[in-house]
């Protein structure tokens, strides 16, 4: 088997079309606070051009080792992350946190298989139930970037608590609404909030597992925190809470509009090209995510306006 | 599927030499299935690809088990029958629709097995089929996934339940928007151990017994299928009735109230 693989590698490396080199994310750590770096993703959807690099994973270098938050969309991404972290510090990886079950948060786990990978129990259950299907879909969406990627569920369940690594006190905040289990992490030492999937910044929120009412409550909980830097998992890093307000504004408009249209008798297909207010025009992948949201949210909303007649 | 293909292939061979009329226009969606579906669905009737028949659906199916689609042929004027079909589904035909006293427009949701052309054909009184459509991308698998219905232990108690609503007539033609949902698993028969079990026919009448629309429904419709129609009940009608059956003899029966309209009682008086 190994001989065969080496042979295949030899052929591949000798192929003329390979001159451009293998796919690479070229991840660069960006310092955002003391001991704290992030890798900034694009504000797009998964494509073969971006390889699924649409997330803002990060890491905190503590005296006890490196805390990694999200591992990215593929094994290759996780490996590149690990190599990039090694350019900043020679400390070992201490622990990985995964904020929710969506594929770009944890498909890099294989690169961190030697350290504990922590997540909320609901996230672990979700990954075990849906991880294989999500992985297959990622291969379809981004192709060769996924090579060698296999699902690996987080290994350690965590709950709402404060954990200390060296001089960093991390508050683990269990939320829900974006998915059934959303982990936000506030570094009380630096004031950096890794908001998980709950906050989007100039990037249209994704709703495949959303419960809008619970999500709005989660935003209220984050609004109340003392934050110096907010790391949304998708979109621009901010030193204020504008991204929380933007996410709330979008979700409120989306839910209200779909409910209003359902009450007026609209069909799901008629909602696909509905006008979206100009104030949302700056959000990435606006129309595409809006249409996905219609698919996720409409059937349940429709149930509330069609009355039982027999 | 195999049966359909075989029948279609046979038909194509038999009719090949006896083909009458001008050659068909080229399929704008360049479907590999078009040469098979053309005789299967339309026989030797003339067809034309016509932008007046619109198909509204997403470019990419977010949920392969429930893709929204709306077919609208109102720009053609009178239409006798419509067929909604997805070329590369294991069962291409999603539904057939006769708008008897209804606008030739219908919306529903369906299961998609793989990326496919999605089309609506509308037959005008001169016998010509006018066809519109678009390409739908999909991760697929919708026709071979078990319905979520069976997760509920009491699902069988709810089969045939109807949820519906009619909206006050609007627009110049005073048509009534009607939306209804029928609780049904709509099994394709392609999931191991689950036999085909789907609604085959639905008829809408007004309370005076006048048929407004007939639907022949097929395997690809989503479980708990939802329909949107624009119907024209008689002026004296106080409600609508929905009658149908599934392929295992189960009945669908419901009375759907119409919204109260000012002057409607007066208009109904002799």
Short mmCIF file of C-alpha atoms in Angstrom, two decimals, chain B residues 5 105 110 140 150 173 191 200 224:
data_model
loop_
_atom_site.label_atom_id
_atom_site.label_comp_id
_atom_site.label_asym_id
_atom_site.label_seq_id
_atom_site.Cartn_x
_atom_site.Cartn_y
_atom_site.Cartn_z
CA UNK B 5 -36.91 3.65 -19.64
CA UNK B 105 -49.76 28.17 -12.38
CA UNK B 110 -40.17 17.91 -4.60
CA UNK B 140 -28.96 14.92 -4.32
CA UNK B 150 -41.48 7.71 10.44
CA UNK B 173 -59.14 38.14 -12.73
CA UNK B 191 -35.68 3.09 0.15
CA UNK B 200 -51.70 9.59 -6.87
CA UNK B 224 -46.33 16.13 3.43
#
